[in-house]
GROMACS .gro file of C-alpha atoms in nm:
model
  488
    1MET     CA    1   1.417   1.791   2.650
    2ALA     CA    2   1.264   2.067   2.808
    3LEU     CA    3   0.896   2.190   2.712
    4ALA     CA    4   0.904   2.482   2.492
    5SER     CA    5   0.731   2.817   2.606
    6VAL     CA    6   0.370   2.789   2.697
    7PRO     CA    7   0.269   2.962   2.360
    8VAL     CA    8   0.439   2.735   2.139
    9VAL     CA    9   0.337   2.427   2.331
   10VAL     CA   10  -0.019   2.570   2.283
   11LEU     CA   11  -0.023   2.689   1.943
   12GLY     CA   12   0.220   2.385   1.817
   13SER     CA   13  -0.039   2.133   2.011
   14ILE     CA   14  -0.340   2.327   1.833
   15ALA     CA   15  -0.202   2.341   1.497
   16PHE     CA   16  -0.119   1.908   1.550
   17ALA     CA   17  -0.441   1.862   1.672
   18ILE     CA   18  -0.626   1.990   1.336
   19PHE     CA   19  -0.392   1.823   1.138
   20TRP     CA   20  -0.464   1.465   1.334
   21MET     CA   21  -0.849   1.551   1.308
   22LEU     CA   22  -0.838   1.575   0.905
   23ALA     CA   23  -0.584   1.296   0.883
   24VAL     CA   24  -0.788   1.059   1.102
   25PHE     CA   25  -1.147   1.219   0.993
   26PRO     CA   26  -1.106   1.375   0.643
   27ALA     CA   27  -1.453   1.428   0.595
   28VAL     CA   28  -1.566   1.630   0.923
   29PRO     CA   29  -1.867   1.839   0.845
   30PHE     CA   30  -1.747   2.170   0.953
   31LEU     CA   31  -1.419   2.128   0.758
   32PRO     CA   32  -1.443   1.861   0.472
   33ILE     CA   33  -1.140   1.937   0.333
   34GLY     CA   34  -0.959   1.573   0.336
   35ARG     CA   35  -0.622   1.485   0.466
   36THR     CA   36  -0.383   1.615   0.200
   37ALA     CA   37  -0.528   1.986   0.242
   38GLY     CA   38  -0.548   1.893   0.640
   39SER     CA   39  -0.165   1.826   0.649
   40LEU     CA   40  -0.066   2.142   0.442
   41LEU     CA   41  -0.303   2.330   0.694
   42GLY     CA   42  -0.127   2.181   0.978
   43GLY     CA   43   0.199   2.293   0.856
   44MET     CA   44   0.093   2.621   0.760
   45LEU     CA   45  -0.039   2.719   1.118
   46MET     CA   46   0.294   2.602   1.250
   47ILE     CA   47   0.463   2.860   1.078
   48ILE     CA   48   0.213   3.122   1.121
   49PHE     CA   49   0.213   3.021   1.486
   50ARG     CA   50   0.618   3.040   1.449
   51VAL     CA   51   0.646   2.718   1.604
   52VAL     CA   52   0.879   2.677   1.277
   53SER     CA   53   1.037   2.927   1.047
   54PRO     CA   54   0.997   2.899   0.682
   55GLU     CA   55   1.350   2.773   0.660
   56GLN     CA   56   1.269   2.480   0.917
   57ALA     CA   57   0.966   2.413   0.743
   58TYR     CA   58   1.156   2.349   0.460
   59ALA     CA   59   1.460   2.167   0.582
   60SER     CA   60   1.212   1.910   0.759
   61ILE     CA   61   1.091   1.840   0.408
   62ASP     CA   62   1.254   1.472   0.402
   63LEU     CA   63   1.349   1.457  -0.001
   64PRO     CA   64   1.501   1.100   0.022
   65ILE     CA   65   1.165   0.971   0.131
   66LEU     CA   66   0.969   1.139  -0.131
   67GLY     CA   67   1.191   1.013  -0.407
   68LEU     CA   68   1.177   0.671  -0.278
   69LEU     CA   69   0.792   0.700  -0.268
   70PHE     CA   70   0.772   0.858  -0.626
   71GLY     CA   71   0.967   0.582  -0.780
   72THR     CA   72   0.831   0.304  -0.630
   73MET     CA   73   0.494   0.415  -0.709
   74VAL     CA   74   0.610   0.490  -1.087
   75VAL     CA   75   0.773   0.137  -1.103
   76SER     CA   76   0.446   0.003  -0.979
   77ILE     CA   77   0.228   0.170  -1.231
   78TYR     CA   78   0.456   0.012  -1.554
   79LEU     CA   79   0.421  -0.343  -1.342
   80GLU     CA   80   0.030  -0.292  -1.335
   81ARG     CA   81   0.055  -0.210  -1.724
   82ALA     CA   82   0.245  -0.488  -1.794
   83GLN     CA   83  -0.025  -0.731  -1.596
   84MET     CA   84   0.163  -0.805  -1.353
   85PHE     CA   85  -0.149  -0.830  -1.130
   86LYS     CA   86  -0.333  -1.057  -1.391
   87TYR     CA   87  -0.052  -1.326  -1.341
   88LEU     CA   88  -0.130  -1.306  -0.940
   89GLY     CA   89  -0.509  -1.275  -0.971
   90ARG     CA   90  -0.445  -1.613  -1.210
   91LEU     CA   91  -0.264  -1.765  -0.871
   92LEU     CA   92  -0.601  -1.665  -0.669
   93SER     CA   93  -0.851  -1.845  -0.918
   94TRP     CA   94  -0.628  -2.133  -1.066
   95LYS     CA   95  -0.778  -2.457  -0.984
   96SER     CA   96  -0.929  -2.319  -0.633
   97LYS     CA   97  -1.078  -2.602  -0.394
   98GLY     CA   98  -1.323  -2.415  -0.254
   99GLY     CA   99  -1.380  -2.156  -0.008
  100ARG     CA  100  -1.097  -2.243   0.257
  101ASP     CA  101  -0.831  -2.287  -0.001
  102LEU     CA  102  -0.951  -1.940  -0.184
  103LEU     CA  103  -0.894  -1.745   0.164
  104CYS     CA  104  -0.560  -1.921   0.208
  105ARG     CA  105  -0.461  -1.783  -0.149
  106VAL     CA  106  -0.583  -1.449  -0.068
  107CYS     CA  107  -0.353  -1.403   0.243
  108LEU     CA  108  -0.055  -1.542   0.053
  109VAL     CA  109  -0.085  -1.343  -0.266
  110SER     CA  110  -0.184  -1.012  -0.098
  111ALA     CA  111   0.094  -1.053   0.161
  112LEU     CA  112   0.368  -1.139  -0.114
  113ALA     CA  113   0.253  -0.838  -0.332
  114SER     CA  114   0.215  -0.607  -0.071
  115ALA     CA  115   0.586  -0.650   0.006
  116LEU     CA  116   0.659  -0.561  -0.341
  117PHE     CA  117   0.417  -0.328  -0.447
  118THR     CA  118   0.292  -0.154  -0.121
  119ASN     CA  119  -0.002  -0.283   0.048
  120ASP     CA  120  -0.207   0.054  -0.060
  121THR     CA  121  -0.136  -0.044  -0.450
  122THR     CA  122  -0.200  -0.435  -0.370
  123CYS     CA  123  -0.569  -0.331  -0.201
  124ILE     CA  124  -0.687  -0.097  -0.466
  125VAL     CA  125  -0.615  -0.329  -0.740
  126LEU     CA  126  -0.752  -0.671  -0.606
  127THR     CA  127  -1.033  -0.542  -0.404
  128GLU     CA  128  -1.276  -0.590  -0.706
  129PHE     CA  129  -1.126  -0.864  -0.834
  130VAL     CA  130  -1.166  -1.084  -0.477
  131LEU     CA  131  -1.515  -0.982  -0.449
  132LYS     CA  132  -1.606  -1.137  -0.811
  133LEU     CA  133  -1.429  -1.435  -0.658
  134ALA     CA  134  -1.644  -1.487  -0.398
  135ARG     CA  135  -1.951  -1.452  -0.570
  136GLN     CA  136  -1.820  -1.695  -0.826
  137HIS     CA  137  -1.772  -1.958  -0.557
  138LYS     CA  138  -2.126  -1.839  -0.381
  139LEU     CA  139  -1.933  -1.743  -0.057
  140PRO     CA  140  -1.969  -1.417   0.141
  141ALA     CA  141  -1.748  -1.101   0.095
  142LYS     CA  142  -1.634  -1.025   0.460
  143PRO     CA  143  -1.386  -1.295   0.544
  144PHE     CA  144  -1.179  -1.236   0.193
  145LEU     CA  145  -1.211  -0.858   0.231
  146LEU     CA  146  -1.062  -0.934   0.571
  147ALA     CA  147  -0.804  -1.136   0.472
  148LEU     CA  148  -0.683  -0.899   0.181
  149ALA     CA  149  -0.629  -0.571   0.376
  150SER     CA  150  -0.494  -0.752   0.686
  151SER     CA  151  -0.232  -0.976   0.517
  152ALA     CA  152  -0.145  -0.693   0.309
  153ASN     CA  153  -0.070  -0.516   0.576
  154ILE     CA  154   0.115  -0.777   0.744
  155GLY     CA  155   0.318  -0.864   0.440
  156SER     CA  156   0.429  -0.531   0.366
  157SER     CA  157   0.611  -0.485   0.713
  158ALA     CA  158   0.909  -0.700   0.520
  159THR     CA  159   1.064  -0.474   0.350
  160PRO     CA  160   1.154  -0.079   0.322
  161ILE     CA  161   0.923  -0.051   0.010
  162GLY     CA  162   0.613  -0.227   0.169
  163ASN     CA  163   0.431   0.091   0.299
  164PRO     CA  164   0.532   0.488   0.399
  165GLN     CA  165   0.598   0.427   0.707
  166ASN     CA  166   0.876   0.151   0.636
  167LEU     CA  167   0.997   0.410   0.374
  168VAL     CA  168   1.055   0.670   0.636
  169ILE     CA  169   1.229   0.396   0.871
  170ALA     CA  170   1.454   0.299   0.627
  171VAL     CA  171   1.594   0.642   0.499
  172GLN     CA  172   1.629   0.751   0.875
  173SER     CA  173   1.788   0.458   1.031
  174LYS     CA  174   1.991   0.371   0.738
  175ILE     CA  175   1.936   0.001   0.750
  176SER     CA  176   2.014  -0.191   0.442
  177PHE     CA  177   1.723  -0.328   0.232
  178VAL     CA  178   1.871  -0.693   0.353
  179ARG     CA  179   1.888  -0.640   0.683
  180PHE     CA  180   1.562  -0.502   0.720
  181PHE     CA  181   1.449  -0.799   0.524
  182VAL     CA  182   1.605  -1.066   0.698
  183GLY     CA  183   1.535  -0.869   1.045
  184VAL     CA  184   1.146  -0.874   0.977
  185VAL     CA  185   1.074  -1.148   0.741
  186PRO     CA  186   1.055  -1.413   0.994
  187ALA     CA  187   0.815  -1.224   1.202
  188MET     CA  188   0.606  -1.111   0.871
  189LEU     CA  189   0.607  -1.504   0.748
  190LEU     CA  190   0.485  -1.635   1.100
  191GLY     CA  191   0.236  -1.353   1.120
  192VAL     CA  192   0.056  -1.406   0.798
  193ALA     CA  193   0.016  -1.788   0.888
  194VAL     CA  194  -0.125  -1.681   1.198
  195ASN     CA  195  -0.361  -1.462   1.049
  196VAL     CA  196  -0.437  -1.727   0.817
  197VAL     CA  197  -0.554  -1.974   1.103
  198PHE     CA  198  -0.762  -1.679   1.285
  199LEU     CA  199  -0.968  -1.621   1.027
  200LEU     CA  200  -0.997  -1.993   0.895
  201CYS     CA  201  -1.111  -2.056   1.282
  202MET     CA  202  -1.346  -1.697   1.278
  203PHE     CA  203  -1.534  -1.803   0.982
  204TRP     CA  204  -1.480  -2.156   0.877
  205ARG     CA  205  -1.886  -2.261   0.885
  206GLN     CA  206  -1.923  -1.916   0.633
  207LEU     CA  207  -1.658  -2.085   0.364
  208SER     CA  208  -1.877  -2.341   0.265
  209PRO     CA  209  -2.080  -2.253  -0.013
  210LYS     CA  210  -2.449  -2.231   0.043
  211GLU     CA  211  -2.736  -2.202  -0.188
  212ASP     CA  212  -3.044  -2.003  -0.073
  213GLU     CA  213  -3.308  -1.770  -0.201
  214ASP     CA  214  -3.089  -1.488  -0.187
  215GLN     CA  215  -2.779  -1.616  -0.360
  216ALA     CA  216  -3.006  -1.795  -0.655
  217LYS     CA  217  -3.155  -1.416  -0.711
  218GLU     CA  218  -2.778  -1.294  -0.729
  219ASP     CA  219  -2.622  -1.260  -1.044
  220VAL     CA  220  -2.403  -1.572  -1.129
  221VAL     CA  221  -2.014  -1.474  -1.204
  222THR     CA  222  -1.902  -1.739  -1.464
  223GLU     CA  223  -1.536  -1.847  -1.481
  224THR     CA  224  -1.506  -1.645  -1.827
  225GLU     CA  225  -1.599  -1.372  -1.618
  226VAL     CA  226  -1.339  -1.411  -1.376
  227ASN     CA  227  -1.061  -1.489  -1.618
  228SER     CA  228  -1.095  -1.189  -1.829
  229HIS     CA  229  -1.120  -0.928  -1.543
  230THR     CA  230  -0.924  -0.628  -1.620
  231PHE     CA  231  -0.713  -0.535  -1.343
  232SER     CA  232  -0.660  -0.165  -1.336
  233PRO     CA  233  -0.559   0.125  -1.052
  234ALA     CA  234  -0.823   0.314  -0.895
  235ARG     CA  235  -0.713   0.654  -1.040
  236MET     CA  236  -0.701   0.633  -1.392
  237SER     CA  237  -0.574   0.927  -1.662
  238HIS     CA  238  -0.748   1.074  -1.919
  239PRO     CA  239  -0.591   1.126  -2.235
  240SER     CA  240  -0.627   1.415  -2.435
  241PRO     CA  241  -0.716   1.491  -2.800
  242LEU     CA  242  -0.367   1.616  -2.845
  243GLN     CA  243  -0.226   1.261  -2.699
  244PRO     CA  244  -0.009   1.067  -2.939
  245ASN     CA  245  -0.060   0.704  -3.008
  246PRO     CA  246  -0.082   0.512  -2.663
  247SER     CA  247   0.185   0.299  -2.547
  248PRO     CA  248   0.145  -0.061  -2.650
  249LEU     CA  249   0.205  -0.146  -2.278
  250ASN     CA  250  -0.141  -0.066  -2.180
  251PRO     CA  251  -0.387  -0.367  -2.252
  252GLN     CA  252  -0.656  -0.097  -2.301
  253HIS     CA  253  -0.500  -0.007  -2.621
  254MET     CA  254  -0.445  -0.314  -2.783
  255ILE     CA  255  -0.612  -0.287  -3.162
  256PRO     CA  256  -0.881  -0.547  -3.200
  257VAL     CA  257  -0.837  -0.720  -3.517
  258ASN     CA  258  -1.180  -0.594  -3.671
  259ASP     CA  259  -1.044  -0.247  -3.598
  260VAL     CA  260  -0.700  -0.314  -3.752
  261GLU     CA  261  -0.929  -0.425  -4.041
  262LYS     CA  262  -1.126  -0.110  -4.078
  263ASN     CA  263  -0.820   0.110  -4.057
  264THR     CA  264  -0.581  -0.102  -4.316
  265PRO     CA  265  -0.541   0.152  -4.542
  266CYS     CA  266  -0.574   0.056  -4.934
  267ARG     CA  267  -0.323   0.078  -5.226
  268ASN     CA  268  -0.438   0.129  -5.553
  269GLY     CA  269  -0.802   0.131  -5.446
  270VAL     CA  270  -0.717  -0.221  -5.308
  271LYS     CA  271  -0.743  -0.306  -4.937
  272GLN     CA  272  -0.466  -0.523  -4.774
  273SER     CA  273  -0.500  -0.884  -4.759
  274CYS     CA  274  -0.592  -1.057  -4.447
  275SER     CA  275  -0.261  -1.178  -4.429
  276GLN     CA  276  -0.098  -0.840  -4.433
  277VAL     CA  277  -0.311  -0.734  -4.097
  278SER     CA  278  -0.249  -1.060  -3.938
  279ASP     CA  279   0.116  -0.961  -3.986
  280MET     CA  280   0.027  -0.622  -3.834
  281ARG     CA  281  -0.114  -0.770  -3.524
  282ARG     CA  282   0.187  -1.022  -3.463
  283CYS     CA  283   0.409  -0.742  -3.492
  284LEU     CA  284   0.215  -0.542  -3.243
  285THR     CA  285   0.205  -0.827  -3.019
  286LYS     CA  286   0.578  -0.910  -3.041
  287LYS     CA  287   0.659  -0.563  -2.938
  288GLU     CA  288   0.433  -0.584  -2.615
  289ARG     CA  289   0.562  -0.882  -2.516
  290PHE     CA  290   0.910  -0.750  -2.530
  291LEU     CA  291   0.825  -0.449  -2.377
  292LYS     CA  292   0.636  -0.621  -2.049
  293GLY     CA  293   0.974  -0.801  -2.044
  294LEU     CA  294   1.198  -0.546  -2.024
  295VAL     CA  295   0.963  -0.394  -1.743
  296TYR     CA  296   1.017  -0.722  -1.532
  297ILE     CA  297   1.407  -0.711  -1.622
  298VAL     CA  298   1.393  -0.341  -1.470
  299SER     CA  299   1.196  -0.408  -1.167
  300VAL     CA  300   1.408  -0.714  -1.081
  301GLY     CA  301   1.706  -0.491  -1.155
  302MET     CA  302   1.599  -0.260  -0.934
  303LEU     CA  303   1.545  -0.510  -0.655
  304ILE     CA  304   1.860  -0.653  -0.717
  305ALA     CA  305   2.046  -0.300  -0.650
  306LEU     CA  306   1.847  -0.254  -0.340
  307LEU     CA  307   1.976  -0.588  -0.212
  308MET     CA  308   2.322  -0.474  -0.297
  309GLY     CA  309   2.263  -0.181  -0.048
  310LEU     CA  310   2.268   0.114  -0.301
  311ASN     CA  311   2.089   0.436  -0.278
  312MET     CA  312   1.716   0.345  -0.209
  313SER     CA  313   1.566   0.647  -0.336
  314TRP     CA  314   1.799   0.682  -0.643
  315THR     CA  315   1.774   0.334  -0.713
  316ALA     CA  316   1.384   0.382  -0.733
  317ILE     CA  317   1.393   0.735  -0.928
  318THR     CA  318   1.613   0.570  -1.160
  319ALA     CA  319   1.403   0.247  -1.217
  320ALA     CA  320   1.135   0.444  -1.289
  321LEU     CA  321   1.320   0.665  -1.542
  322ILE     CA  322   1.437   0.371  -1.732
  323LEU     CA  323   1.102   0.287  -1.771
  324VAL     CA  324   0.997   0.555  -1.893
  325VAL     CA  325   1.261   0.567  -2.143
  326ILE     CA  326   1.220   0.238  -2.280
  327ASP     CA  327   0.808   0.293  -2.322
  328PHE     CA  328   0.951   0.564  -2.582
  329LYS     CA  329   0.616   0.732  -2.577
  330ASP     CA  330   0.482   1.059  -2.417
  331ALA     CA  331   0.518   0.971  -2.005
  332GLY     CA  332   0.215   1.227  -1.923
  333PRO     CA  333  -0.053   0.932  -1.890
  334CYS     CA  334   0.166   0.728  -1.693
  335LEU     CA  335   0.294   0.995  -1.471
  336ASP     CA  336  -0.081   1.128  -1.424
  337LYS     CA  337  -0.120   0.802  -1.198
  338VAL     CA  338   0.116   0.881  -0.956
  339SER     CA  339  -0.053   0.985  -0.624
  340TYR     CA  340   0.074   1.322  -0.608
  341SER     CA  341  -0.160   1.417  -0.324
  342LEU     CA  342   0.014   1.122  -0.116
  343LEU     CA  343   0.355   1.317  -0.189
  344VAL     CA  344   0.175   1.675  -0.082
  345PHE     CA  345   0.073   1.523   0.229
  346PHE     CA  346   0.411   1.363   0.331
  347CYS     CA  347   0.536   1.773   0.287
  348GLY     CA  348   0.258   1.864   0.512
  349MET     CA  349   0.288   1.638   0.752
  350PHE     CA  350   0.668   1.658   0.775
  351ILE     CA  351   0.653   2.014   0.881
  352THR     CA  352   0.351   1.984   1.079
  353VAL     CA  353   0.534   1.659   1.288
  354ASP     CA  354   0.864   1.901   1.343
  355GLY     CA  355   0.669   2.171   1.477
  356PHE     CA  356   0.485   1.915   1.738
  357ASN     CA  357   0.839   1.801   1.797
  358ILE     CA  358   0.979   2.147   1.907
  359THR     CA  359   0.685   2.169   2.132
  360GLY     CA  360   0.875   1.930   2.388
  361ILE     CA  361   0.550   1.713   2.414
  362PRO     CA  362   0.709   1.395   2.241
  363SER     CA  363   1.001   1.404   2.444
  364ALA     CA  364   0.841   1.447   2.751
  365PHE     CA  365   0.606   1.181   2.681
  366TRP     CA  366   0.880   0.909   2.594
  367GLU     CA  367   1.101   1.047   2.896
  368PHE     CA  368   0.795   0.932   3.102
  369MET     CA  369   0.764   0.584   2.911
  370GLU     CA  370   1.131   0.540   2.860
  371PRO     CA  371   1.177   0.339   3.184
  372TYR     CA  372   0.912   0.130   3.130
  373SER     CA  373   0.989   0.088   2.736
  374ARG     CA  374   1.353  -0.096   2.781
  375ILE     CA  375   1.422  -0.299   2.458
  376ASN     CA  376   1.671  -0.541   2.683
  377HIS     CA  377   1.338  -0.660   2.890
  378ALA     CA  378   1.079  -0.877   2.730
  379SER     CA  379   0.855  -0.674   2.959
  380GLY     CA  380   1.007  -0.330   2.809
  381VAL     CA  381   0.970  -0.440   2.443
  382ALA     CA  382   0.586  -0.568   2.570
  383VAL     CA  383   0.493  -0.213   2.681
  384LEU     CA  384   0.673  -0.008   2.378
  385ALA     CA  385   0.496  -0.250   2.170
  386VAL     CA  386   0.171  -0.140   2.330
  387VAL     CA  387   0.243   0.267   2.305
  388ILE     CA  388   0.301   0.216   1.922
  389LEU     CA  389   0.008   0.014   1.873
  390LEU     CA  390  -0.202   0.322   2.042
  391LEU     CA  391  -0.027   0.589   1.886
  392SER     CA  392  -0.052   0.414   1.541
  393ASN     CA  393  -0.411   0.385   1.589
  394LEU     CA  394  -0.469   0.750   1.747
  395ALA     CA  395  -0.227   0.909   1.545
  396SER     CA  396  -0.169   0.698   1.281
  397ASN     CA  397   0.160   0.516   1.205
  398VAL     CA  398   0.366   0.706   0.982
  399PRO     CA  399   0.275   1.037   1.225
  400THR     CA  400   0.403   0.799   1.501
  401VAL     CA  401   0.720   0.677   1.329
  402LEU     CA  402   0.835   1.036   1.264
  403LEU     CA  403   0.738   1.125   1.612
  404LEU     CA  404   0.865   0.835   1.815
  405GLY     CA  405   1.160   0.691   1.581
  406ALA     CA  406   1.456   0.908   1.694
  407GLN     CA  407   1.366   0.866   2.071
  408VAL     CA  408   1.305   0.491   2.064
  409ALA     CA  409   1.640   0.457   1.856
  410LYS     CA  410   1.831   0.685   2.085
  411SER     CA  411   1.710   0.520   2.389
  412ALA     CA  412   1.789   0.143   2.258
  413ALA     CA  413   2.126   0.273   2.143
  414ALA     CA  414   2.239   0.403   2.487
  415VAL     CA  415   2.154   0.030   2.623
  416SER     CA  416   2.380  -0.107   2.383
  417PRO     CA  417   2.432  -0.009   1.972
  418ASP     CA  418   2.309  -0.336   1.922
  419TYR     CA  419   1.991  -0.298   2.024
  420GLU     CA  420   1.945   0.038   1.786
  421THR     CA  421   1.847  -0.150   1.463
  422ARG     CA  422   1.637  -0.397   1.603
  423ALA     CA  423   1.410  -0.085   1.821
  424TRP     CA  424   1.374   0.036   1.441
  425LEU     CA  425   1.270  -0.305   1.313
  426ILE     CA  426   1.056  -0.311   1.618
  427LEU     CA  427   0.861  -0.012   1.517
  428ALA     CA  428   0.870  -0.098   1.146
  429PHE     CA  429   0.643  -0.437   1.249
  430VAL     CA  430   0.465  -0.327   1.536
  431SER     CA  431   0.346  -0.012   1.369
  432THR     CA  432   0.249  -0.177   1.044
  433VAL     CA  433   0.078  -0.449   1.175
  434ALA     CA  434  -0.113  -0.166   1.419
  435GLY     CA  435  -0.299  -0.089   1.077
  436ASN     CA  436  -0.504  -0.441   1.131
  437LEU     CA  437  -0.651  -0.329   1.480
  438SER     CA  438  -0.958  -0.102   1.339
  439LEU     CA  439  -1.068   0.019   1.040
  440LEU     CA  440  -0.944   0.365   1.046
  441GLY     CA  441  -0.604   0.195   1.140
  442SER     CA  442  -0.455   0.195   0.787
  443ALA     CA  443  -0.527   0.345   0.481
  444ALA     CA  444  -0.528  -0.010   0.281
  445ASN     CA  445  -0.822  -0.081   0.513
  446LEU     CA  446  -0.991   0.232   0.410
  447ILE     CA  447  -0.916   0.143   0.033
  448VAL     CA  448  -1.084  -0.211   0.073
  449CYS     CA  449  -1.394  -0.095   0.221
  450GLU     CA  450  -1.428   0.225   0.019
  451GLN     CA  451  -1.356  -0.028  -0.325
  452ALA     CA  452  -1.584  -0.284  -0.170
  453ARG     CA  453  -1.863  -0.018  -0.115
  454ARG     CA  454  -1.835   0.165  -0.436
  455SER     CA  455  -1.828  -0.175  -0.682
  456GLU     CA  456  -2.145  -0.179  -0.905
  457LEU     CA  457  -2.167  -0.544  -0.948
  458TYR     CA  458  -2.037  -0.689  -0.629
  459GLY     CA  459  -2.077  -0.409  -0.348
  460TYR     CA  460  -2.034  -0.470  -0.022
  461THR     CA  461  -2.010  -0.264   0.303
  462LEU     CA  462  -1.740  -0.343   0.558
  463SER     CA  463  -1.826  -0.138   0.918
  464PHE     CA  464  -1.630  -0.045   1.169
  465TRP     CA  465  -1.752  -0.319   1.423
  466ALA     CA  466  -1.740  -0.575   1.177
  467HIS     CA  467  -1.338  -0.494   1.122
  468ILE     CA  468  -1.257  -0.481   1.512
  469VAL     CA  469  -1.442  -0.771   1.599
  470PHE     CA  470  -1.167  -0.937   1.349
  471GLY     CA  471  -0.875  -0.722   1.412
  472LEU     CA  472  -0.826  -0.637   1.771
  473PRO     CA  473  -0.773  -1.015   1.867
  474SER     CA  474  -0.553  -1.074   1.538
  475THR     CA  475  -0.323  -0.776   1.603
  476LEU     CA  476  -0.285  -0.849   1.947
  477ILE     CA  477  -0.178  -1.240   1.855
  478VAL     CA  478   0.026  -1.123   1.537
  479THR     CA  479   0.212  -0.895   1.752
  480ALA     CA  480   0.269  -1.106   2.062
  481ILE     CA  481   0.400  -1.407   1.818
  482GLY     CA  482   0.624  -1.200   1.597
  483LEU     CA  483   0.794  -0.991   1.836
  484PRO     CA  484   1.023  -1.228   1.971
  485LEU     CA  485   1.129  -1.298   1.596
  486ILE     CA  486   1.251  -0.967   1.506
  487LYS     CA  487   1.613  -0.955   1.491
  488GLY     CA  488   1.839  -0.684   1.462
   0.00000   0.00000   0.00000
């Protein structure tokens, strides 16, 4: 594809540069409007500069991707309310045999959770609990924060619902859930194992508990505090005074016995007996357990439907709506926790990236790189991986997938139709693992960093350089070892 006219190239590049700057650095001093507003600004500039028409802008928004993203977020919220992450937390803390054992558990649990609930959700929910576990075992927080973020990124590469760029790839490539999983999971499993070994080698001495004056002054975290930890999402809903009775699925809304006794109605001036109060609480507990069981059944059913090859977007939306119906309460508080800003960010990004593609710059870049990136040669795969790694850290992984995906797949299909699926899966794996290279490479990294920094009791600051010292070699090693295992 030839370059567009000079005005289109220049103005389209300006709009994309503004989008990129605000996506990578959302709080720049001269325009601190954030990623979501930045993506909308980029999309609006593409229309104002007449790089795309309003009709083209609307057409560029991929509704199946937004539907899949929305559905998986709602299902994840209901699973969180059904205390799924509490059970995962118990896997981390149950009979832990020291720092090295705990590090391995953090890596495995975060990788598994990310493949099913997305890497961002996993990092939001588990960061403070991991900090608490590190404090309980008198261990430094740094190795465990790095383990959580890096393993969440690697683990999320195995499924189409693990992260946003995989959602994009699954929808655009029309690769089935099973084929996607089977093609990437060997590389993911080996990648997690290699990442664990690398973390153990790097922090072996620090993973032995040490008694010193600083630690003696710190608040001791007891096993009771760990076991009673409340797993809650970073974005909480705020009930209004008009809101009806809260859903029994939410553990925060469970009624203590004392409160039940205080609110026990009187009959003929006589309070109900303790046995009646106990019966009320027993009924409430049974209802909670029944509803939690239904949440797990619906979630498993969604995974089975995905494995059967049903439409991913409508499967996720259907599962979300079934959960809303069986909850039998106003869905407002639950839906308030959906990250609508992320959905809006995607809309603006679709328009901006489509406009940048119209300039012809991505096509020209790929035409230059294509002879060196042939997927039927090991050297070509290596060059392609380096290009994806660099672009994912410069332009972020989702824009990289949107810019390169169709080009890479078309080039691979020209060599052989059998290579097209492998090209998509390589793009999924490498663009996801690329998030571990630097602190800015993945939203999951930033979530862990911010959650740790803002923790009132267990606060820890993970610096950019502390991350890249680990992230650069880990990313290169995991990518190099995982690439040969990816099959189309």
